[in-house]
Amino acid sequence: MSDFRQRALDYHELPKPGKISVELSTSAATVDDLALAYSPGVAEPVREIAADPNAAYRYTAKGNMVAVISNGTAILGLGNLGPLASKPVMEGKALLFKRFAGLDSIDIEVKHRTTEEFINTVASIADTFGGINLEDIKAPECFEIEKELIKRCKVPVFHDDQHGTAIVTAAGMLNALEIQGKDIRDIKVVCLGAGAAAVACMELLIKCGAQREKIYMLDRQGIIHTRRKTLTEHKALFANNTDKRTLEDAMDGADVFVGVSGPDLLPPEALALMAPNPIVFACSNPDPEIKPELAHEVRNDLIMATGRSDYPNQVNNVLCFPFIFRGALDVRASQINDEMKVAAVEAIRSVSKMPVPEEVLKASNSESLSFGKDYIIPKPMDPRLCKTIASAVAKAAIDSGVAQLNELPSDYE
Ligand SMILES: NC(=O)C1=CN([C@@H]2O[C@H](COP(=O)(O)OP(=O)(O)OC[C@H]3O[C@@H](n4cnc5c(N)ncnc54)[C@H](OP(=O)(O)O)[C@@H]3O)[C@@H](O)[C@H]2O)C=CC1
Ligand SMILES: CC(=O)C(=O)O
Ligand SMILES: [Mg+2]
């Protein structure tokens, strides 16, 4: 067994199995404490909440609690391995919520037969939480699930693989284009993958100025084009009126490659076909579409990013979901809308241009980091991310009319 594999297994097993636990937030030492916490005292907040559901924010942990919910149908790039196997990833997301944004989070893995059954299950428990983070649910079901749950739930529902990934990709891409001297309105984009992450990433890049007809999206059958039959609704939005059919056809002269598909799917020969000063976001986890070492061997003019922590330029939704929920929950937003997403993109971009604090250099084993080809996006452990993104998101929620609280928390300024 490789050393890293054993270390990863030990990390999850020891000192006790898993990565999260529940801690008490108040005293439960004496008879008097128990009389307040449980019977008879607990009846008082029960009555308050029965009279006014908003009182749950005052008397329970709801307002600082996010559920991470999956059915395990698209676990990272590992595929459909079922709900239970997704648990380490979902516990991991809960760990990241707590570590980076101080949000309490619990993972819930749902076994279901139909999409409707999944939707009903989540809708039935949604009120317990301040927000719902959907994770690793495959396309095309993820689109209907999110749309229906947004309609049915009073708390924000956010499919992280769609929007968290899109926000971080857009932030990193706008920065990378600036460094490579390319205009988003002119770029030819290849997107390998046509699922949850791909569709949302390309839609957000289009909102940022990319042209739909210059995007070539590929699935397992090659380029999605207008003569293909039986395309799903979301793939059809990207059907390109082209004679190109293969990845190599699409890569010829491309400025940007976004990989949200699977491991080692970008051959070096295809990378060699790209235009000068290309941008390659090989975001599949845990193994990217091309290994950075190999990509740098083929091109010395590229900007290279992956979804992993152990290479420069980690384009990963961890840079978004803890902070976007922090901002949304702090003003009790009823949803996470486009205004809040765009605010998050700009906030992430702004942190990447600030001088990097010593503690971040230390945590990332770097001697220096400054905005450039190997630092297009901040490191997740940058303590400025939380305040910068959360406050931008909370302000956008207030300005766009979806916040129930119309003032930022006092510690934001
Ligand atoms: N870095 C980050 O932050 C994130 C990275 N990702 C990564 O993106 C990938 C996809 O995730 P997600 O969108 O949630 O999953 P989905 O299951 O929704 O989509 C997967 C897509 O990849 C395509 N695909 C798979 N294998 C191939 C192949 N051999 N050739 C071409 N296309 C292929 C599928 O094609 P088809 O439609 O034909 O089945 C499908 O369109 C994963 O590797 C995941 O780790 C996801 C979210 C965040
Ligand atoms: C990062 C992530 O959410 C994924 O790879 O699915
Ligand atoms: Mg995911």
GROMACS .gro file of C-alpha atoms and ligand atoms in nm:
model
  468
    1MET     CA    1   0.000   0.000   0.000
    2SER     CA    2   0.140   0.343  -0.090
    3ASP     CA    3   0.249   0.567   0.194
    4PHE     CA    4   0.000   0.839   0.097
    5ARG     CA    5  -0.293   0.595   0.074
    6GLN     CA    6  -0.215   0.457   0.421
    7ARG     CA    7  -0.181   0.809   0.564
    8ALA     CA    8  -0.519   0.906   0.414
    9LEU     CA    9  -0.686   0.596   0.563
   10ASP     CA   10  -0.521   0.655   0.903
   11TYR     CA   11  -0.631   1.020   0.895
   12HIS     CA   12  -0.991   0.905   0.857
   13GLU     CA   13  -0.969   0.627   1.115
   14LEU     CA   14  -0.767   0.785   1.396
   15PRO     CA   15  -0.787   0.908   1.671
   16LYS     CA   16  -1.153   0.819   1.625
   17PRO     CA   17  -1.339   0.727   1.305
   18GLY     CA   18  -1.451   1.014   1.084
   19LYS     CA   19  -1.377   1.385   1.069
   20ILE     CA   20  -1.657   1.559   1.260
   21SER     CA   21  -1.837   1.533   1.593
   22VAL     CA   22  -2.108   1.723   1.783
   23GLU     CA   23  -1.998   1.950   2.069
   24LEU     CA   24  -2.220   2.106   2.335
   25SER     CA   25  -2.239   2.484   2.318
   26THR     CA   26  -2.379   2.539   2.666
   27SER     CA   27  -2.344   2.409   3.018
   28ALA     CA   28  -2.507   2.076   3.108
   29ALA     CA   29  -2.334   2.008   3.440
   30THR     CA   30  -2.599   2.049   3.708
   31VAL     CA   31  -2.959   1.961   3.782
   32ASP     CA   32  -3.045   2.326   3.722
   33ASP     CA   33  -2.872   2.319   3.379
   34LEU     CA   34  -3.072   2.007   3.286
   35ALA     CA   35  -3.396   2.165   3.407
   36LEU     CA   36  -3.327   2.454   3.166
   37ALA     CA   37  -3.188   2.250   2.877
   38TYR     CA   38  -3.444   1.973   2.885
   39SER     CA   39  -3.755   1.924   3.097
   40PRO     CA   40  -3.919   2.153   3.196
   41GLY     CA   41  -3.721   2.451   3.049
   42VAL     CA   42  -3.715   2.333   2.689
   43ALA     CA   43  -4.091   2.379   2.668
   44GLU     CA   44  -4.048   2.758   2.666
   45PRO     CA   45  -3.862   2.787   2.333
   46VAL     CA   46  -4.092   2.516   2.191
   47ARG     CA   47  -4.391   2.741   2.260
   48GLU     CA   48  -4.210   3.044   2.114
   49ILE     CA   49  -4.124   2.859   1.791
   50ALA     CA   50  -4.475   2.714   1.759
   51ALA     CA   51  -4.606   3.071   1.775
   52ASP     CA   52  -4.341   3.214   1.540
   53PRO     CA   53  -4.114   2.986   1.330
   54ASN     CA   54  -3.854   3.264   1.306
   55ALA     CA   55  -3.791   3.216   1.678
   56ALA     CA   56  -3.600   2.898   1.578
   57TYR     CA   57  -3.317   3.130   1.472
   58ARG     CA   58  -3.312   3.275   1.823
   59TYR     CA   59  -3.346   2.961   2.033
   60THR     CA   60  -3.186   2.679   1.829
   61ALA     CA   61  -2.871   2.611   1.627
   62LYS     CA   62  -3.064   2.641   1.297
   63GLY     CA   63  -2.919   2.978   1.192
   64ASN     CA   64  -2.559   2.855   1.198
   65MET     CA   65  -2.620   2.506   1.059
   66VAL     CA   66  -2.587   2.378   0.703
   67ALA     CA   67  -2.683   2.028   0.586
   68VAL     CA   68  -2.454   1.872   0.327
   69ILE     CA   69  -2.680   1.636   0.134
   70SER     CA   70  -2.583   1.380  -0.130
   71ASN     CA   71  -2.706   1.063  -0.295
   72GLY     CA   72  -2.354   0.962  -0.399
   73THR     CA   73  -2.428   0.954  -0.773
   74ALA     CA   74  -2.125   1.167  -0.876
   75ILE     CA   75  -1.869   1.136  -0.597
   76LEU     CA   76  -1.587   1.367  -0.707
   77GLY     CA   77  -1.468   1.213  -1.036
   78LEU     CA   78  -1.508   0.861  -0.893
   79GLY     CA   79  -1.862   0.822  -1.027
   80ASN     CA   80  -2.182   0.671  -0.890
   81LEU     CA   81  -2.066   0.473  -0.588
   82GLY     CA   82  -2.379   0.519  -0.378
   83PRO     CA   83  -2.477   0.724  -0.073
   84LEU     CA   84  -2.271   0.553   0.198
   85ALA     CA   85  -1.946   0.569   0.000
   86SER     CA   86  -1.997   0.944  -0.037
   87LYS     CA   87  -1.991   0.993   0.341
   88PRO     CA   88  -1.617   1.076   0.373
   89VAL     CA   89  -1.656   1.350   0.112
   90MET     CA   90  -1.967   1.490   0.281
   91GLU     CA   91  -1.799   1.481   0.625
   92GLY     CA   92  -1.511   1.658   0.452
   93LYS     CA   93  -1.740   1.934   0.330
   94ALA     CA   94  -1.876   1.967   0.686
   95LEU     CA   95  -1.517   1.995   0.813
   96LEU     CA   96  -1.449   2.274   0.562
   97PHE     CA   97  -1.767   2.464   0.660
   98LYS     CA   98  -1.651   2.465   1.021
   99ARG     CA   99  -1.281   2.525   0.961
  100PHE     CA  100  -1.318   2.812   0.717
  101ALA     CA  101  -1.648   2.979   0.805
  102GLY     CA  102  -1.736   2.869   1.160
  103LEU     CA  103  -2.057   2.708   1.033
  104ASP     CA  104  -2.183   2.390   1.196
  105SER     CA  105  -2.260   2.129   0.939
  106ILE     CA  106  -2.391   1.775   0.925
  107ASP     CA  107  -2.372   1.530   0.637
  108ILE     CA  108  -2.683   1.344   0.520
  109GLU     CA  109  -2.658   1.065   0.263
  110VAL     CA  110  -2.990   0.974   0.104
  111LYS     CA  111  -3.080   0.638  -0.048
  112HIS     CA  112  -3.372   0.675  -0.287
  113ARG     CA  113  -3.545   0.518  -0.588
  114THR     CA  114  -3.683   0.814  -0.780
  115THR     CA  115  -3.575   1.174  -0.815
  116GLU     CA  116  -3.908   1.275  -0.666
  117GLU     CA  117  -3.838   1.063  -0.357
  118PHE     CA  118  -3.504   1.242  -0.308
  119ILE     CA  119  -3.667   1.583  -0.349
  120ASN     CA  120  -3.943   1.495  -0.101
  121THR     CA  121  -3.689   1.369   0.153
  122VAL     CA  122  -3.481   1.687   0.141
  123ALA     CA  123  -3.783   1.919   0.133
  124SER     CA  124  -3.924   1.743   0.442
  125ILE     CA  125  -3.616   1.812   0.656
  126ALA     CA  126  -3.502   2.147   0.511
  127ASP     CA  127  -3.659   2.366   0.781
  128THR     CA  128  -3.428   2.213   1.040
  129PHE     CA  129  -3.129   2.388   0.883
  130GLY     CA  130  -3.020   2.741   0.795
  131GLY     CA  131  -2.923   2.621   0.447
  132ILE     CA  132  -2.891   2.313   0.225
  133ASN     CA  133  -2.569   2.238   0.037
  134LEU     CA  134  -2.636   1.970  -0.226
  135GLU     CA  135  -2.323   1.777  -0.318
  136ASP     CA  136  -2.207   1.520  -0.572
  137ILE     CA  137  -2.544   1.456  -0.737
  138LYS     CA  138  -2.504   1.369  -1.102
  139ALA     CA  139  -2.648   1.543  -1.406
  140PRO     CA  140  -2.907   1.563  -1.540
  141GLU     CA  141  -3.106   1.480  -1.221
  142CYS     CA  142  -2.919   1.748  -1.023
  143PHE     CA  143  -3.080   2.025  -1.230
  144GLU     CA  144  -3.438   1.922  -1.155
  145ILE     CA  145  -3.353   1.846  -0.791
  146GLU     CA  146  -3.206   2.188  -0.728
  147LYS     CA  147  -3.479   2.375  -0.916
  148GLU     CA  148  -3.758   2.194  -0.732
  149LEU     CA  149  -3.595   2.231  -0.389
  150ILE     CA  150  -3.536   2.604  -0.440
  151LYS     CA  151  -3.908   2.633  -0.511
  152ARG     CA  152  -4.012   2.428  -0.209
  153CYS     CA  153  -3.765   2.538   0.062
  154LYS     CA  154  -3.762   2.863   0.259
  155VAL     CA  155  -3.388   2.833   0.328
  156PRO     CA  156  -3.114   2.869   0.063
  157VAL     CA  157  -3.049   2.558  -0.145
  158PHE     CA  158  -2.722   2.551  -0.340
  159HIS     CA  159  -2.578   2.274  -0.555
  160ASP     CA  160  -2.212   2.321  -0.481
  161ASP     CA  161  -2.081   2.122  -0.781
  162GLN     CA  162  -2.273   2.355  -1.009
  163HIS     CA  163  -2.247   2.700  -0.857
  164GLY     CA  164  -1.957   2.674  -0.612
  165THR     CA  165  -1.742   2.532  -0.891
  166ALA     CA  166  -1.865   2.791  -1.141
  167ILE     CA  167  -1.793   3.083  -0.908
  168VAL     CA  168  -1.437   2.971  -0.836
  169THR     CA  169  -1.375   2.883  -1.202
  170ALA     CA  170  -1.499   3.225  -1.315
  171ALA     CA  171  -1.283   3.405  -1.057
  172GLY     CA  172  -0.973   3.205  -1.151
  173MET     CA  173  -1.045   3.233  -1.523
  174LEU     CA  174  -1.091   3.611  -1.523
  175ASN     CA  175  -0.763   3.645  -1.336
  176ALA     CA  176  -0.583   3.399  -1.566
  177LEU     CA  177  -0.712   3.578  -1.876
  178GLU     CA  178  -0.587   3.907  -1.735
  179ILE     CA  179  -0.240   3.756  -1.683
  180GLN     CA  180  -0.233   3.593  -2.030
  181GLY     CA  181  -0.356   3.916  -2.193
  182LYS     CA  182  -0.674   3.762  -2.339
  183ASP     CA  183  -1.021   3.916  -2.358
  184ILE     CA  184  -1.302   3.687  -2.238
  185ARG     CA  185  -1.521   3.804  -2.529
  186ASP     CA  186  -1.271   3.662  -2.782
  187ILE     CA  187  -1.168   3.331  -2.627
  188LYS     CA  188  -1.228   2.987  -2.775
  189VAL     CA  189  -1.318   2.753  -2.488
  190VAL     CA  190  -1.312   2.373  -2.469
  191CYS     CA  191  -1.510   2.221  -2.182
  192LEU     CA  192  -1.450   1.849  -2.130
  193GLY     CA  193  -1.750   1.719  -1.935
  194ALA     CA  194  -2.113   1.817  -1.981
  195GLY     CA  195  -2.254   1.750  -1.635
  196ALA     CA  196  -2.336   1.952  -1.325
  197ALA     CA  197  -2.006   2.140  -1.300
  198ALA     CA  198  -1.958   2.188  -1.675
  199VAL     CA  199  -2.297   2.340  -1.749
  200ALA     CA  200  -2.283   2.581  -1.455
  201CYS     CA  201  -1.920   2.682  -1.524
  202MET     CA  202  -1.994   2.760  -1.889
  203GLU     CA  203  -2.316   2.949  -1.807
  204LEU     CA  204  -2.131   3.170  -1.560
  205LEU     CA  205  -1.842   3.231  -1.803
  206ILE     CA  206  -2.106   3.340  -2.056
  207LYS     CA  207  -2.253   3.580  -1.797
  208CYS     CA  208  -1.897   3.715  -1.757
  209GLY     CA  209  -1.868   3.781  -2.132
  210ALA     CA  210  -1.767   3.455  -2.305
  211GLN     CA  211  -1.952   3.381  -2.630
  212ARG     CA  212  -2.168   3.069  -2.635
  213GLU     CA  213  -2.081   2.988  -2.998
  214LYS     CA  214  -1.709   2.985  -2.912
  215ILE     CA  215  -1.760   2.714  -2.649
  216TYR     CA  216  -1.707   2.348  -2.745
  217MET     CA  217  -1.852   2.118  -2.480
  218LEU     CA  218  -1.775   1.745  -2.489
  219ASP     CA  219  -1.924   1.443  -2.319
  220ARG     CA  220  -1.838   1.074  -2.359
  221GLN     CA  221  -1.958   1.087  -2.720
  222GLY     CA  222  -1.739   1.381  -2.822
  223ILE     CA  223  -1.836   1.736  -2.914
  224ILE     CA  224  -2.196   1.833  -2.844
  225HIS     CA  225  -2.317   1.963  -3.181
  226THR     CA  226  -2.646   2.059  -3.337
  227ARG     CA  227  -2.681   1.740  -3.541
  228ARG     CA  228  -2.663   1.514  -3.238
  229LYS     CA  229  -2.994   1.349  -3.154
  230THR     CA  230  -3.141   1.298  -2.804
  231LEU     CA  231  -2.945   1.566  -2.622
  232THR     CA  232  -3.070   1.644  -2.271
  233GLU     CA  233  -3.213   1.993  -2.218
  234HIS     CA  234  -2.894   2.125  -2.057
  235LYS     CA  235  -2.657   1.975  -2.313
  236ALA     CA  236  -2.874   2.114  -2.595
  237LEU     CA  237  -2.801   2.466  -2.469
  238PHE     CA  238  -2.438   2.407  -2.570
  239ALA     CA  239  -2.495   2.232  -2.902
  240ASN     CA  240  -2.246   2.395  -3.137
  241ASN     CA  241  -2.322   2.433  -3.508
  242THR     CA  242  -1.989   2.283  -3.612
  243ASP     CA  243  -1.832   2.004  -3.816
  244LYS     CA  244  -1.576   1.942  -3.540
  245ARG     CA  245  -1.630   1.610  -3.364
  246THR     CA  246  -1.331   1.513  -3.146
  247LEU     CA  247  -1.139   1.658  -2.855
  248GLU     CA  248  -0.843   1.719  -3.087
  249ASP     CA  249  -1.068   1.909  -3.333
  250ALA     CA  250  -1.188   2.132  -3.050
  251MET     CA  251  -0.844   2.187  -2.895
  252ASP     CA  252  -0.692   2.314  -3.220
  253GLY     CA  253  -0.636   2.686  -3.154
  254ALA     CA  254  -0.832   2.690  -2.824
  255ASP     CA  255  -0.740   2.953  -2.563
  256VAL     CA  256  -0.898   2.779  -2.265
  257PHE     CA  257  -0.953   2.420  -2.153
  258VAL     CA  258  -1.184   2.348  -1.859
  259GLY     CA  259  -1.188   1.984  -1.749
  260VAL     CA  260  -1.474   1.872  -1.525
  261SER     CA  261  -1.493   1.512  -1.643
  262GLY     CA  262  -1.248   1.246  -1.524
  263PRO     CA  263  -0.882   1.147  -1.478
  264ASP     CA  264  -0.617   1.169  -1.751
  265LEU     CA  265  -0.863   1.247  -2.032
  266LEU     CA  266  -0.656   1.526  -2.191
  267PRO     CA  267  -0.373   1.377  -2.400
  268PRO     CA  268  -0.054   1.587  -2.421
  269GLU     CA  269  -0.086   1.588  -2.803
  270ALA     CA  270  -0.420   1.772  -2.768
  271LEU     CA  271  -0.270   2.027  -2.528
  272ALA     CA  272   0.004   2.095  -2.785
  273LEU     CA  273  -0.264   2.210  -3.032
  274MET     CA  274  -0.384   2.501  -2.818
  275ALA     CA  275  -0.327   2.869  -2.907
  276PRO     CA  276  -0.027   3.054  -2.757
  277ASN     CA  277  -0.052   3.135  -2.383
  278PRO     CA  278  -0.331   2.887  -2.309
  279ILE     CA  279  -0.518   2.836  -1.982
  280VAL     CA  280  -0.580   2.481  -1.858
  281PHE     CA  281  -0.812   2.418  -1.564
  282ALA     CA  282  -0.797   2.039  -1.515
  283CYS     CA  283  -1.043   2.030  -1.226
  284SER     CA  284  -1.142   1.665  -1.198
  285ASN     CA  285  -1.086   1.524  -0.848
  286PRO     CA  286  -0.892   1.351  -0.720
  287ASP     CA  287  -0.703   1.307  -1.049
  288PRO     CA  288  -0.700   1.588  -1.304
  289GLU     CA  289  -0.758   1.556  -1.679
  290ILE     CA  290  -0.382   1.604  -1.723
  291LYS     CA  291  -0.107   1.600  -1.462
  292PRO     CA  292   0.057   1.942  -1.419
  293GLU     CA  293   0.408   1.795  -1.461
  294LEU     CA  294   0.310   1.652  -1.799
  295ALA     CA  295   0.131   1.970  -1.908
  296HIS     CA  296   0.435   2.185  -1.825
  297GLU     CA  297   0.656   1.946  -2.023
  298VAL     CA  298   0.440   2.008  -2.331
  299ARG     CA  299   0.391   2.386  -2.292
  300ASN     CA  300   0.596   2.653  -2.116
  301ASP     CA  301   0.346   2.929  -2.192
  302LEU     CA  302   0.043   2.797  -2.006
  303ILE     CA  303  -0.140   2.875  -1.685
  304MET     CA  304  -0.224   2.546  -1.518
  305ALA     CA  305  -0.478   2.485  -1.241
  306THR     CA  306  -0.620   2.172  -1.080
  307GLY     CA  307  -0.882   2.097  -0.813
  308ARG     CA  308  -0.616   1.962  -0.576
  309SER     CA  309  -0.444   2.114  -0.273
  310ASP     CA  310  -0.097   1.985  -0.361
  311TYR     CA  311  -0.032   2.192  -0.677
  312PRO     CA  312  -0.035   2.570  -0.737
  313ASN     CA  313  -0.370   2.726  -0.843
  314GLN     CA  314  -0.632   2.514  -0.670
  315VAL     CA  315  -0.956   2.583  -0.854
  316ASN     CA  316  -1.193   2.411  -0.614
  317ASN     CA  317  -1.533   2.499  -0.475
  318VAL     CA  318  -1.386   2.506  -0.121
  319LEU     CA  319  -1.300   2.869  -0.204
  320CYS     CA  320  -1.670   2.943  -0.230
  321PHE     CA  321  -1.922   2.729  -0.044
  322PRO     CA  322  -1.818   2.797   0.319
  323PHE     CA  323  -1.812   3.171   0.261
  324ILE     CA  324  -2.119   3.210   0.040
  325PHE     CA  325  -2.326   3.026   0.304
  326ARG     CA  326  -2.169   3.237   0.580
  327GLY     CA  327  -2.288   3.553   0.404
  328ALA     CA  328  -2.629   3.408   0.314
  329LEU     CA  329  -2.701   3.281   0.667
  330ASP     CA  330  -2.580   3.597   0.837
  331VAL     CA  331  -2.856   3.800   0.669
  332ARG     CA  332  -3.100   3.506   0.654
  333ALA     CA  333  -3.117   3.509   0.277
  334SER     CA  334  -3.404   3.299   0.140
  335GLN     CA  335  -3.196   3.197  -0.163
  336ILE     CA  336  -2.852   3.233  -0.323
  337ASN     CA  337  -2.922   3.435  -0.637
  338ASP     CA  338  -2.710   3.547  -0.934
  339GLU     CA  339  -2.625   3.880  -0.769
  340MET     CA  340  -2.477   3.695  -0.471
  341LYS     CA  341  -2.283   3.461  -0.701
  342VAL     CA  342  -2.132   3.748  -0.901
  343ALA     CA  343  -2.041   3.926  -0.576
  344ALA     CA  344  -1.858   3.610  -0.467
  345VAL     CA  345  -1.662   3.597  -0.796
  346GLU     CA  346  -1.543   3.954  -0.755
  347ALA     CA  347  -1.459   3.906  -0.386
  348ILE     CA  348  -1.244   3.599  -0.459
  349ARG     CA  349  -1.065   3.789  -0.737
  350SER     CA  350  -0.995   4.081  -0.505
  351VAL     CA  351  -0.830   3.864  -0.237
  352SER     CA  352  -0.597   3.711  -0.496
  353LYS     CA  353  -0.455   4.055  -0.566
  354MET     CA  354  -0.381   4.142  -0.201
  355PRO     CA  355  -0.034   4.079  -0.051
  356VAL     CA  356  -0.027   3.728   0.097
  357PRO     CA  357   0.008   3.711   0.478
  358GLU     CA  358   0.293   3.520   0.640
  359GLU     CA  359   0.056   3.263   0.798
  360VAL     CA  360  -0.077   3.168   0.452
  361LEU     CA  361   0.276   3.128   0.313
  362LYS     CA  362   0.359   2.905   0.608
  363ALA     CA  363   0.044   2.695   0.576
  364SER     CA  364   0.106   2.644   0.205
  365ASN     CA  365   0.481   2.573   0.236
  366SER     CA  366   0.559   2.871   0.009
  367GLU     CA  367   0.837   3.127   0.040
  368SER     CA  368   0.644   3.387  -0.157
  369LEU     CA  369   0.316   3.415  -0.346
  370SER     CA  370   0.201   3.703  -0.557
  371PHE     CA  371  -0.061   3.750  -0.827
  372GLY     CA  372   0.075   3.576  -1.139
  373LYS     CA  373   0.082   3.249  -1.333
  374ASP     CA  374   0.131   3.031  -1.024
  375TYR     CA  375  -0.103   3.230  -0.802
  376ILE     CA  376  -0.423   3.316  -0.987
  377ILE     CA  377  -0.650   3.241  -0.695
  378PRO     CA  378  -0.621   3.263  -0.314
  379LYS     CA  379  -0.533   2.971  -0.089
  380PRO     CA  380  -0.834   2.831   0.105
  381MET     CA  381  -0.662   2.897   0.438
  382ASP     CA  382  -0.639   3.273   0.369
  383PRO     CA  383  -0.824   3.422   0.668
  384ARG     CA  384  -0.938   3.724   0.465
  385LEU     CA  385  -1.158   3.511   0.241
  386CYS     CA  386  -1.435   3.463   0.495
  387LYS     CA  387  -1.497   3.829   0.573
  388THR     CA  388  -1.439   3.950   0.216
  389ILE     CA  389  -1.665   3.696   0.044
  390ALA     CA  390  -1.930   3.672   0.317
  391SER     CA  391  -1.975   4.048   0.340
  392ALA     CA  392  -1.991   4.091  -0.039
  393VAL     CA  393  -2.249   3.811  -0.059
  394ALA     CA  394  -2.453   3.941   0.236
  395LYS     CA  395  -2.457   4.294   0.086
  396ALA     CA  396  -2.569   4.154  -0.249
  397ALA     CA  397  -2.847   3.958  -0.074
  398ILE     CA  398  -2.970   4.275   0.098
  399ASP     CA  399  -2.945   4.487  -0.220
  400SER     CA  400  -3.127   4.226  -0.430
  401GLY     CA  401  -3.411   4.192  -0.178
  402VAL     CA  402  -3.368   3.829  -0.067
  403ALA     CA  403  -3.237   3.899   0.286
  404GLN     CA  404  -3.469   3.882   0.586
  405LEU     CA  405  -3.223   4.090   0.793
  406ASN     CA  406  -3.139   4.419   0.633
  407GLU     CA  407  -2.825   4.498   0.826
  408LEU     CA  408  -2.484   4.333   0.814
  409PRO     CA  409  -2.370   4.176   1.142
  410SER     CA  410  -2.169   4.426   1.349
  411ASP     CA  411  -1.845   4.223   1.321
  412TYR     CA  412  -1.844   4.250   0.939
  413GLU     CA  413  -1.698   4.598   0.915
  414LIG     N1  414  -1.251   2.133  -0.875
  414LIG     C1  415  -1.375   2.144  -0.832
  414LIG     O1  416  -1.410   2.230  -0.752
  414LIG     C2  417  -1.480   2.051  -0.883
  414LIG     C3  418  -1.449   1.947  -0.966
  414LIG     N2  419  -1.547   1.865  -1.012
  414LIG     C4  420  -1.507   1.751  -1.094
  414LIG     O2  421  -1.578   1.752  -1.215
  414LIG     C5  422  -1.606   1.619  -1.254
  414LIG     C6  423  -1.754   1.606  -1.290
  414LIG     O3  424  -1.834   1.630  -1.178
  414LIG     P1  425  -1.991   1.657  -1.194
  414LIG     O4  426  -2.015   1.758  -1.300
  414LIG     O5  427  -2.042   1.680  -1.058
  414LIG     O6  428  -2.041   1.513  -1.245
  414LIG     P2  429  -2.156   1.472  -1.350
  414LIG     O7  430  -2.176   1.327  -1.331
  414LIG     O8  431  -2.272   1.564  -1.340
  414LIG     O9  432  -2.088   1.498  -1.493
  414LIG     C7  433  -1.980   1.425  -1.539
  414LIG     C8  434  -1.958   1.463  -1.683
  414LIG    O10  435  -1.829   1.416  -1.724
  414LIG     C9  436  -1.844   1.352  -1.848
  414LIG     N3  437  -1.744   1.248  -1.867
  414LIG    C10  438  -1.712   1.147  -1.785
  414LIG     N4  439  -1.618   1.069  -1.840
  414LIG    C11  440  -1.591   1.123  -1.960
  414LIG    C12  441  -1.506   1.088  -2.067
  414LIG     N5  442  -1.429   0.978  -2.061
  414LIG     N6  443  -1.501   1.167  -2.176
  414LIG    C13  444  -1.579   1.277  -2.184
  414LIG     N7  445  -1.663   1.315  -2.086
  414LIG    C14  446  -1.670   1.238  -1.977
  414LIG    C15  447  -1.985   1.289  -1.845
  414LIG    O11  448  -2.026   1.261  -1.978
  414LIG     P3  449  -2.171   1.200  -2.011
  414LIG    O12  450  -2.268   1.317  -2.000
  414LIG    O13  451  -2.159   1.150  -2.153
  414LIG    O14  452  -2.197   1.093  -1.911
  414LIG    C16  453  -2.062   1.402  -1.777
  414LIG    O15  454  -2.106   1.496  -1.872
  414LIG    C17  455  -1.557   1.530  -1.142
  414LIG    O16  456  -1.430   1.480  -1.174
  414LIG    C18  457  -1.544   1.623  -1.023
  414LIG    O17  458  -1.441   1.586  -0.935
  414LIG    C19  459  -1.680   1.881  -0.979
  414LIG    C20  460  -1.715   1.984  -0.896
  414LIG    C21  461  -1.617   2.071  -0.836
  415LIG     C1  462  -1.460   1.949  -0.529
  415LIG     C2  463  -1.584   1.879  -0.558
  415LIG     O1  464  -1.688   1.915  -0.506
  415LIG     C3  465  -1.584   1.767  -0.649
  415LIG     O2  466  -1.479   1.733  -0.706
  415LIG     O3  467  -1.690   1.707  -0.669
  416MG      MG  468  -1.850   1.780  -0.535
   0.00000   0.00000   0.00000
